[in-house]
Amino acid sequence: MISSLSPLLLHINYCVLPIQIPFYRMGQLAAEKHTKYILQIEKKKDDIESALTEHLRINGAYWGLTTLDILGNLKAVEQETVISWVMSCQHESGGFGGNIGHDPHLLYTLSAIQILSLFNKTQILNIPKVSTYISALQNKDGSFSGDKWGEIDTRFSYLAICSLSLLNSLDKINVEKAVEYIVSCKNLDGGFGCTPGAESHSGQIFCCVGALAITGCLHYVDKDLLGWWLCERQVKSGGLNGRPEKLPDVCYSWWVLSSLIMIDRVDWIDKEKLVKFILECQDIENGGISDRPDDAVDVFHTYFGVAGLSLLEYPGLKAVDPAYALPVDVINRLFLK
Ligand code: GRG
C-alpha cells in the first residue's frame, strides 16, 4: 500500500548522527579551490573534456551548481544566464535534452528540474507539459522508459518519480504500479538491479531506495539485509565500491551513503575512514575531486565527493537530502510553500 506520507516528512525522518572526527588527523576540504575549479569549467569550452561531455552538459551543470550550493557559493554564478540556457534545452515534447538541440530524456529532464529548483524557479516551467512528457514514459507494468526509444531501467523509475515529486505532480502516474515494478527488481541479497533478476549495484540501489523513500514505501526494503550488503562495500582504504570485488570510487560515497542514510543504517560503516578517502582524492592545488587518489579530477566526482562529505556532516557544508540529491533548504523551500 502506498503511504500518504508527504515528501516533506521524508528527509526529516532520516536519522543522521553527527560524527566527531578530529579533523587535524586528516587533510582539509579545499573548498575555495573546488569553487574556482567549478567556475572555470564553463570557460574551458574548447578542451577535450568539454567536447566529450557536450551531450550531457545539463547533467554537468546540475553537478557543478549543486556543488557550489553545498559549498555556499551558488551566488557566484549568473543565475539568469544559466536559467535561460536550461530553458533552451527544452524540447517541444516538454522533456529536456542534454544540451541545446539534443533529444529529450528523463535523465536530462530531472537535471533541468533540479537546476531550476536550486534557483527557486520551477514556476517558470509549464508543469502540466513537463509532467505529461514524463508520465507518457510509464509502461503498463509500472516501469519507465528513459525516452521514446523504450529502454527500461530502475534508474528511469527514480528519474520520473523524483522529477514529478519536485513538480508536485506524482498524481500524474500510477505510483502503486511504479512501486510494484521497483520491488520486483529486489534481489535475495537485499539489493536492487536495473531490471528484474539483474545484479545488485549500489547505483541502482540508490535509485530504487530513493524512489521508495519519495513515495513513502521504504517498508518494502529489508533494511538489515540491504544495510549489511551496503556496508560490505567499504574497502581497506576507507572508500566504497559499487559491488563485490570492484575498486572503490568517490561516486559511491554518494550512492552507498545516501542509501544507508535512507534506511537508517549509516552507522554501519567507518565514516572517519571514508572522509579521509574522499579528502585524499582532492587536487589540492587546482581544485576538483577524482574517483581515486592521484587520478584526474572531473565535475561528476567533485559533486559526489562534496555531497558525500555533506552526508557525513563535514563542517561548513550545507546538508543534502539523500533522496532528492539537492540541498535540504531547497527541498524545504519547495515543500513548505
Ligand atoms: C540525481 C544523483 C542523481 C542521480 C540521478 C542516473 C541516476 C539518477 C543514477 C545513476 C545510478 C548509477 C547506475 C550509478 C552508477 C554509476 C557508475 C559509476 C557506474 C559504473 O559501473 P561499472 O560497472 O563500475 O563500470 P563498477 O564500479 O561496478 O566497476
mmCIF file with all atom_site columns, N, CA, C and O and ligand atoms in Angstrom, residues 62 107 110 114 155 158-159 201 203-204 206-207 242-243 246-247 249 251-252 254-255 300 303-304 325, ligand 1:
data_model
loop_
_atom_site.group_PDB
_atom_site.id
_atom_site.type_symbol
_atom_site.label_atom_id
_atom_site.label_alt_id
_atom_site.label_comp_id
_atom_site.label_asym_id
_atom_site.label_entity_id
_atom_site.label_seq_id
_atom_site.pdbx_PDB_ins_code
_atom_site.Cartn_x
_atom_site.Cartn_y
_atom_site.Cartn_z
_atom_site.occupancy
_atom_site.B_iso_or_equiv
_atom_site.pdbx_formal_charge
_atom_site.auth_seq_id
_atom_site.auth_comp_id
_atom_site.auth_asym_id
_atom_site.auth_atom_id
_atom_site.pdbx_PDB_model_num
ATOM   1   N N   . TYR A 1 62  ? 24.089 20.521 -13.402 1.00 0.00 ? 62  TYR A N   1
ATOM   2   C CA  . TYR A 1 62  ? 23.478 20.145 -12.112 1.00 0.00 ? 62  TYR A CA  1
ATOM   3   C C   . TYR A 1 62  ? 24.563 19.756 -11.102 1.00 0.00 ? 62  TYR A C   1
ATOM   4   O O   . TYR A 1 62  ? 24.547 20.202 -9.948  1.00 0.00 ? 62  TYR A O   1
ATOM   5   N N   . LEU A 1 107 ? 16.752 11.550 -17.995 1.00 0.00 ? 107 LEU A N   1
ATOM   6   C CA  . LEU A 1 107 ? 17.989 11.888 -17.288 1.00 0.00 ? 107 LEU A CA  1
ATOM   7   C C   . LEU A 1 107 ? 18.244 13.399 -17.294 1.00 0.00 ? 107 LEU A C   1
ATOM   8   O O   . LEU A 1 107 ? 18.626 13.994 -16.288 1.00 0.00 ? 107 LEU A O   1
ATOM   9   N N   . LEU A 1 110 ? 15.311 15.522 -15.341 1.00 0.00 ? 110 LEU A N   1
ATOM   10  C CA  . LEU A 1 110 ? 15.478 15.694 -13.884 1.00 0.00 ? 110 LEU A CA  1
ATOM   11  C C   . LEU A 1 110 ? 16.537 16.757 -13.600 1.00 0.00 ? 110 LEU A C   1
ATOM   12  O O   . LEU A 1 110 ? 16.337 17.623 -12.746 1.00 0.00 ? 110 LEU A O   1
ATOM   13  N N   . GLN A 1 114 ? 16.039 19.982 -11.338 1.00 0.00 ? 114 GLN A N   1
ATOM   14  C CA  . GLN A 1 114 ? 16.881 20.197 -10.146 1.00 0.00 ? 114 GLN A CA  1
ATOM   15  C C   . GLN A 1 114 ? 17.572 21.563 -10.195 1.00 0.00 ? 114 GLN A C   1
ATOM   16  O O   . GLN A 1 114 ? 17.645 22.264 -9.185  1.00 0.00 ? 114 GLN A O   1
ATOM   17  N N   . ARG A 1 155 ? 16.734 3.104  -13.009 1.00 0.00 ? 155 ARG A N   1
ATOM   18  C CA  . ARG A 1 155 ? 17.198 4.498  -12.976 1.00 0.00 ? 155 ARG A CA  1
ATOM   19  C C   . ARG A 1 155 ? 16.082 5.416  -13.466 1.00 0.00 ? 155 ARG A C   1
ATOM   20  O O   . ARG A 1 155 ? 15.869 6.504  -12.951 1.00 0.00 ? 155 ARG A O   1
ATOM   21  N N   . TYR A 1 158 ? 13.384 6.092  -10.932 1.00 0.00 ? 158 TYR A N   1
ATOM   22  C CA  . TYR A 1 158 ? 13.782 7.145  -9.986  1.00 0.00 ? 158 TYR A CA  1
ATOM   23  C C   . TYR A 1 158 ? 13.674 8.525  -10.634 1.00 0.00 ? 158 TYR A C   1
ATOM   24  O O   . TYR A 1 158 ? 13.137 9.468  -10.046 1.00 0.00 ? 158 TYR A O   1
ATOM   25  N N   . LEU A 1 159 ? 14.189 8.638  -11.853 1.00 0.00 ? 159 LEU A N   1
ATOM   26  C CA  . LEU A 1 159 ? 14.207 9.947  -12.530 1.00 0.00 ? 159 LEU A CA  1
ATOM   27  C C   . LEU A 1 159 ? 12.788 10.498 -12.659 1.00 0.00 ? 159 LEU A C   1
ATOM   28  O O   . LEU A 1 159 ? 12.536 11.684 -12.409 1.00 0.00 ? 159 LEU A O   1
ATOM   29  N N   . HIS A 1 201 ? 23.463 -3.466 -7.633  1.00 0.00 ? 201 HIS A N   1
ATOM   30  C CA  . HIS A 1 201 ? 24.537 -2.479 -7.847  1.00 0.00 ? 201 HIS A CA  1
ATOM   31  C C   . HIS A 1 201 ? 24.171 -1.246 -7.033  1.00 0.00 ? 201 HIS A C   1
ATOM   32  O O   . HIS A 1 201 ? 22.999 -0.832 -7.003  1.00 0.00 ? 201 HIS A O   1
ATOM   33  N N   . GLY A 1 203 ? 24.505 1.883  -7.464  1.00 0.00 ? 203 GLY A N   1
ATOM   34  C CA  . GLY A 1 203 ? 23.839 2.974  -8.181  1.00 0.00 ? 203 GLY A CA  1
ATOM   35  C C   . GLY A 1 203 ? 22.354 2.703  -8.332  1.00 0.00 ? 203 GLY A C   1
ATOM   36  O O   . GLY A 1 203 ? 21.505 3.585  -8.115  1.00 0.00 ? 203 GLY A O   1
ATOM   37  N N   . GLN A 1 204 ? 22.036 1.463  -8.690  1.00 0.00 ? 204 GLN A N   1
ATOM   38  C CA  . GLN A 1 204 ? 20.612 1.095  -8.849  1.00 0.00 ? 204 GLN A CA  1
ATOM   39  C C   . GLN A 1 204 ? 19.922 1.088  -7.483  1.00 0.00 ? 204 GLN A C   1
ATOM   40  O O   . GLN A 1 204 ? 18.742 1.406  -7.382  1.00 0.00 ? 204 GLN A O   1
ATOM   41  N N   . PHE A 1 206 ? 20.580 3.068  -4.972  1.00 0.00 ? 206 PHE A N   1
ATOM   42  C CA  . PHE A 1 206 ? 20.203 4.458  -4.676  1.00 0.00 ? 206 PHE A CA  1
ATOM   43  C C   . PHE A 1 206 ? 18.896 4.799  -5.385  1.00 0.00 ? 206 PHE A C   1
ATOM   44  O O   . PHE A 1 206 ? 17.984 5.390  -4.792  1.00 0.00 ? 206 PHE A O   1
ATOM   45  N N   . CYS A 1 207 ? 18.797 4.439  -6.669  1.00 0.00 ? 207 CYS A N   1
ATOM   46  C CA  . CYS A 1 207 ? 17.601 4.800  -7.449  1.00 0.00 ? 207 CYS A CA  1
ATOM   47  C C   . CYS A 1 207 ? 16.352 4.164  -6.844  1.00 0.00 ? 207 CYS A C   1
ATOM   48  O O   . CYS A 1 207 ? 15.318 4.829  -6.699  1.00 0.00 ? 207 CYS A O   1
ATOM   49  N N   . GLY A 1 242 ? 31.054 -0.248 -5.787  1.00 0.00 ? 242 GLY A N   1
ATOM   50  C CA  . GLY A 1 242 ? 29.652 -0.308 -6.208  1.00 0.00 ? 242 GLY A CA  1
ATOM   51  C C   . GLY A 1 242 ? 29.053 -1.693 -6.098  1.00 0.00 ? 242 GLY A C   1
ATOM   52  O O   . GLY A 1 242 ? 27.838 -1.862 -6.076  1.00 0.00 ? 242 GLY A O   1
ATOM   53  N N   . ARG A 1 243 ? 29.933 -2.715 -6.059  1.00 0.00 ? 243 ARG A N   1
ATOM   54  C CA  . ARG A 1 243 ? 29.511 -4.117 -5.918  1.00 0.00 ? 243 ARG A CA  1
ATOM   55  C C   . ARG A 1 243 ? 30.740 -4.942 -5.564  1.00 0.00 ? 243 ARG A C   1
ATOM   56  O O   . ARG A 1 243 ? 31.880 -4.451 -5.684  1.00 0.00 ? 243 ARG A O   1
ATOM   57  N N   . LYS A 1 246 ? 34.993 -5.021 -6.666  1.00 0.00 ? 246 LYS A N   1
ATOM   58  C CA  . LYS A 1 246 ? 35.279 -3.889 -7.549  1.00 0.00 ? 246 LYS A CA  1
ATOM   59  C C   . LYS A 1 246 ? 36.111 -2.850 -6.803  1.00 0.00 ? 246 LYS A C   1
ATOM   60  O O   . LYS A 1 246 ? 36.194 -2.862 -5.570  1.00 0.00 ? 246 LYS A O   1
ATOM   61  N N   . LEU A 1 247 ? 36.688 -1.929 -7.576  1.00 0.00 ? 247 LEU A N   1
ATOM   62  C CA  . LEU A 1 247 ? 37.519 -0.882 -6.966  1.00 0.00 ? 247 LEU A CA  1
ATOM   63  C C   . LEU A 1 247 ? 36.649 0.185  -6.303  1.00 0.00 ? 247 LEU A C   1
ATOM   64  O O   . LEU A 1 247 ? 35.532 0.442  -6.743  1.00 0.00 ? 247 LEU A O   1
ATOM   65  N N   . ASP A 1 249 ? 35.434 3.972  -5.445  1.00 0.00 ? 249 ASP A N   1
ATOM   66  C CA  . ASP A 1 249 ? 35.279 5.147  -6.304  1.00 0.00 ? 249 ASP A CA  1
ATOM   67  C C   . ASP A 1 249 ? 34.512 6.181  -5.480  1.00 0.00 ? 249 ASP A C   1
ATOM   68  O O   . ASP A 1 249 ? 33.515 5.833  -4.822  1.00 0.00 ? 249 ASP A O   1
ATOM   69  N N   . CYS A 1 251 ? 32.413 8.289  -6.234  1.00 0.00 ? 251 CYS A N   1
ATOM   70  C CA  . CYS A 1 251 ? 30.976 8.475  -6.518  1.00 0.00 ? 251 CYS A CA  1
ATOM   71  C C   . CYS A 1 251 ? 30.114 7.570  -5.645  1.00 0.00 ? 251 CYS A C   1
ATOM   72  O O   . CYS A 1 251 ? 28.974 7.904  -5.326  1.00 0.00 ? 251 CYS A O   1
ATOM   73  N N   . TYR A 1 252 ? 30.679 6.411  -5.224  1.00 0.00 ? 252 TYR A N   1
ATOM   74  C CA  . TYR A 1 252 ? 29.892 5.523  -4.359  1.00 0.00 ? 252 TYR A CA  1
ATOM   75  C C   . TYR A 1 252 ? 29.737 6.089  -2.952  1.00 0.00 ? 252 TYR A C   1
ATOM   76  O O   . TYR A 1 252 ? 28.910 5.599  -2.179  1.00 0.00 ? 252 TYR A O   1
ATOM   77  N N   . TRP A 1 254 ? 28.399 8.707  -2.551  1.00 0.00 ? 254 TRP A N   1
ATOM   78  C CA  . TRP A 1 254 ? 27.017 9.170  -2.632  1.00 0.00 ? 254 TRP A CA  1
ATOM   79  C C   . TRP A 1 254 ? 26.041 8.000  -2.726  1.00 0.00 ? 254 TRP A C   1
ATOM   80  O O   . TRP A 1 254 ? 25.139 7.854  -1.911  1.00 0.00 ? 254 TRP A O   1
ATOM   81  N N   . TRP A 1 255 ? 26.210 7.136  -3.714  1.00 0.00 ? 255 TRP A N   1
ATOM   82  C CA  . TRP A 1 255 ? 25.215 6.075  -3.967  1.00 0.00 ? 255 TRP A CA  1
ATOM   83  C C   . TRP A 1 255 ? 25.021 5.185  -2.731  1.00 0.00 ? 255 TRP A C   1
ATOM   84  O O   . TRP A 1 255 ? 23.897 4.840  -2.378  1.00 0.00 ? 255 TRP A O   1
ATOM   85  N N   . PHE A 1 300 ? 31.829 15.423 -12.095 1.00 0.00 ? 300 PHE A N   1
ATOM   86  C CA  . PHE A 1 300 ? 30.983 14.346 -11.550 1.00 0.00 ? 300 PHE A CA  1
ATOM   87  C C   . PHE A 1 300 ? 31.518 13.908 -10.176 1.00 0.00 ? 300 PHE A C   1
ATOM   88  O O   . PHE A 1 300 ? 30.791 13.883 -9.186  1.00 0.00 ? 300 PHE A O   1
ATOM   89  N N   . TYR A 1 303 ? 31.322 16.634 -7.478  1.00 0.00 ? 303 TYR A N   1
ATOM   90  C CA  . TYR A 1 303 ? 29.999 16.721 -6.862  1.00 0.00 ? 303 TYR A CA  1
ATOM   91  C C   . TYR A 1 303 ? 29.784 15.593 -5.853  1.00 0.00 ? 303 TYR A C   1
ATOM   92  O O   . TYR A 1 303 ? 29.394 15.830 -4.703  1.00 0.00 ? 303 TYR A O   1
ATOM   93  N N   . PHE A 1 304 ? 30.043 14.344 -6.278  1.00 0.00 ? 304 PHE A N   1
ATOM   94  C CA  . PHE A 1 304 ? 29.738 13.230 -5.378  1.00 0.00 ? 304 PHE A CA  1
ATOM   95  C C   . PHE A 1 304 ? 30.665 13.199 -4.159  1.00 0.00 ? 304 PHE A C   1
ATOM   96  O O   . PHE A 1 304 ? 30.269 12.733 -3.091  1.00 0.00 ? 304 PHE A O   1
ATOM   97  N N   . ALA A 1 325 ? 18.759 14.412 -3.689  1.00 0.00 ? 325 ALA A N   1
ATOM   98  C CA  . ALA A 1 325 ? 20.082 14.864 -4.130  1.00 0.00 ? 325 ALA A CA  1
ATOM   99  C C   . ALA A 1 325 ? 20.116 16.368 -4.390  1.00 0.00 ? 325 ALA A C   1
ATOM   100 O O   . ALA A 1 325 ? 20.671 16.840 -5.387  1.00 0.00 ? 325 ALA A O   1
HETATM 101 C C1  . GRG B 2 .   ? 20.093 12.854 -9.075  1.00 0.00 ? 1   GRG B C1  1
HETATM 102 C C2  . GRG B 2 .   ? 22.140 11.865 -8.023  1.00 0.00 ? 1   GRG B C2  1
HETATM 103 C C3  . GRG B 2 .   ? 21.092 11.780 -9.046  1.00 0.00 ? 1   GRG B C3  1
HETATM 104 C C4  . GRG B 2 .   ? 21.065 10.719 -9.915  1.00 0.00 ? 1   GRG B C4  1
HETATM 105 C C5  . GRG B 2 .   ? 20.082 10.514 -10.991 1.00 0.00 ? 1   GRG B C5  1
HETATM 106 C C6  . GRG B 2 .   ? 21.028 8.408  -13.294 1.00 0.00 ? 1   GRG B C6  1
HETATM 107 C C7  . GRG B 2 .   ? 20.797 8.230  -11.840 1.00 0.00 ? 1   GRG B C7  1
HETATM 108 C C8  . GRG B 2 .   ? 19.735 9.033  -11.155 1.00 0.00 ? 1   GRG B C8  1
HETATM 109 C C9  . GRG B 2 .   ? 21.515 7.365  -11.118 1.00 0.00 ? 1   GRG B C9  1
HETATM 110 C C10 . GRG B 2 .   ? 22.594 6.510  -11.685 1.00 0.00 ? 1   GRG B C10 1
HETATM 111 C C11 . GRG B 2 .   ? 22.909 5.436  -10.696 1.00 0.00 ? 1   GRG B C11 1
HETATM 112 C C12 . GRG B 2 .   ? 24.034 4.572  -11.178 1.00 0.00 ? 1   GRG B C12 1
HETATM 113 C C13 . GRG B 2 .   ? 23.699 3.414  -12.022 1.00 0.00 ? 1   GRG B C13 1
HETATM 114 C C14 . GRG B 2 .   ? 25.289 4.867  -10.782 1.00 0.00 ? 1   GRG B C14 1
HETATM 115 C C15 . GRG B 2 .   ? 26.480 4.081  -11.105 1.00 0.00 ? 1   GRG B C15 1
HETATM 116 C C16 . GRG B 2 .   ? 27.432 4.901  -11.916 1.00 0.00 ? 1   GRG B C16 1
HETATM 117 C C17 . GRG B 2 .   ? 28.698 4.156  -12.213 1.00 0.00 ? 1   GRG B C17 1
HETATM 118 C C18 . GRG B 2 .   ? 29.942 4.637  -11.610 1.00 0.00 ? 1   GRG B C18 1
HETATM 119 C C19 . GRG B 2 .   ? 28.674 3.085  -12.986 1.00 0.00 ? 1   GRG B C19 1
HETATM 120 C C20 . GRG B 2 .   ? 29.894 2.349  -13.301 1.00 0.00 ? 1   GRG B C20 1
HETATM 121 O O1  . GRG B 2 .   ? 29.546 1.000  -13.426 1.00 0.00 ? 1   GRG B O1  1
HETATM 122 P P1  . GRG B 2 .   ? 30.737 -0.013 -13.693 1.00 0.00 ? 1   GRG B P1  1
HETATM 123 O O2  . GRG B 2 .   ? 30.194 -1.374 -13.807 1.00 0.00 ? 1   GRG B O2  1
HETATM 124 O O3  . GRG B 2 .   ? 31.552 0.266  -12.392 1.00 0.00 ? 1   GRG B O3  1
HETATM 125 O O4  . GRG B 2 .   ? 31.577 0.485  -14.812 1.00 0.00 ? 1   GRG B O4  1
HETATM 126 P P2  . GRG B 2 .   ? 31.964 -0.644 -11.184 1.00 0.00 ? 1   GRG B P2  1
HETATM 127 O O5  . GRG B 2 .   ? 32.262 0.356  -10.108 1.00 0.00 ? 1   GRG B O5  1
HETATM 128 O O6  . GRG B 2 .   ? 30.805 -1.537 -10.842 1.00 0.00 ? 1   GRG B O6  1
HETATM 129 O O7  . GRG B 2 .   ? 33.184 -1.342 -11.654 1.00 0.00 ? 1   GRG B O7  1
#
